Amino acid sequence: MKSHTKPNAATLPVVRVESLTKRYDDHVAVDSLSFEVPTGQVIGLLGPNGAGKTTAMKMIVGLVKPTSGRAELLGVSSDEPAFGHALRRVGSLIESPALYRNLSARQNLQLQAKALGVEATPSLVDELLELVDLADRADDRARSYSLGMKQRLGIAVAMVGKPELIILDEPANGLDPAGIVEIRRLLRRLPEMGTTVLVSSHQLNEVQKAADSLVVLDRGRLIACGTTDEIIGSQTSASFQIRLAPDALSSAIAALSAHGVAAT
């Protein structure tokens, strides 16, 4: 007899992708992709540029219609009437932040709250500004911000509704080392606030320091999936050949050795 007991919502994956495929004419951007995002973790979607990460994320949030397969968000498929309601429990920052450049960080957050029907209390706005380390620039126009500050404000905007899930597309892309550290710190804090994180990156050394598990893509296909330790451990025997100018050889070997990488 089939049980009709509903599973505990806390045990359900916040994202479930099954055989998800997207074709553009003869180009297959995402090819039969399947994975799950468990509640309360930071999951890294890793792959080189053009691997299909952004397309996969757009299908998950309903911005792009799959050619075949399905994506579930908080237990609801994108082709179900209740999908819009599920989306209200999700924050996203895909490609670049949609900010009002001539408004301050505070005003951007207040407008997003109004759009979501959330009361923009001073405590909510201050909490989000503190979260992304912009409290001291709260009343400056967004156009005056550095790239890293704009990315952090974009994350704050995505967090206005206190979502159960946040989806971030390459949030550290183009940032300097200090900016990358800030994003990494922020990613680790979000699960403590009750928000699961799905974040894409093309840099393993960046995402491995923040993610609990990794989903690795190449040319639209899943090539590895597991905990970060499992994925890193499986790559320990990899070797690479790099061509360098003769005068850069000694400094390159020294830099690699300092990070525990054998080089000759």
Coordinates of N, CA and C in Angstrom, one line a residue, residues 43-46 184 199-214 228:
I43 N 25.7 25.1 -2.0 CA 26.0 24.2 -3.1 C 26.6 25.0 -4.3
G44 N 27.8 24.6 -4.7 CA 28.5 25.2 -5.8 C 28.2 24.6 -7.1
L45 N 27.8 25.3 -8.1 CA 27.6 24.9 -9.5 C 28.8 25.3 -10.2
L46 N 29.7 24.3 -10.5 CA 31.0 24.7 -11.0 C 31.2 24.2 -12.4
R184 N 32.7 35.4 -0.1 CA 32.8 34.1 0.5 C 32.3 34.1 1.9
V199 N 25.1 28.6 -5.8 CA 26.0 29.6 -6.3 C 26.9 29.0 -7.4
S200 N 27.0 29.7 -8.5 CA 27.8 29.2 -9.6 C 29.1 29.9 -9.7
S201 N 30.1 29.2 -10.2 CA 31.5 29.7 -10.3 C 32.2 28.9 -11.4
H202 N 33.2 29.6 -12.0 CA 34.1 28.9 -12.9 C 35.5 28.7 -12.2
Q203 N 35.6 29.0 -11.0 CA 36.9 28.9 -10.3 C 36.8 28.0 -9.1
L204 N 37.4 26.8 -9.2 CA 37.3 25.8 -8.1 C 37.9 26.4 -6.8
N205 N 39.1 27.0 -6.9 CA 39.7 27.5 -5.7 C 38.9 28.5 -5.0
E206 N 38.0 29.2 -5.7 CA 37.1 30.2 -5.0 C 35.9 29.5 -4.4
V207 N 35.2 28.6 -5.1 CA 33.9 28.0 -4.6 C 34.2 27.0 -3.6
Q208 N 35.3 26.3 -3.6 CA 35.6 25.2 -2.7 C 35.6 25.7 -1.2
K209 N 36.0 27.0 -1.1 CA 36.2 27.5 0.3 C 34.8 27.9 0.9
A210 N 33.8 27.9 0.1 CA 32.4 28.3 0.6 C 31.4 27.2 0.5
A211 N 31.6 26.3 -0.4 CA 30.5 25.3 -0.7 C 30.7 24.0 0.1
D212 N 29.5 23.5 0.6 CA 29.5 22.2 1.2 C 29.6 21.1 0.2
S213 N 28.9 21.2 -1.0 CA 28.9 20.2 -2.0 C 29.1 20.9 -3.4
L214 N 29.5 20.2 -4.4 CA 29.7 20.7 -5.7 C 29.0 19.9 -6.7
T228 N 32.3 18.7 -1.3 CA 33.5 19.4 -1.7 C 34.7 18.6 -1.5

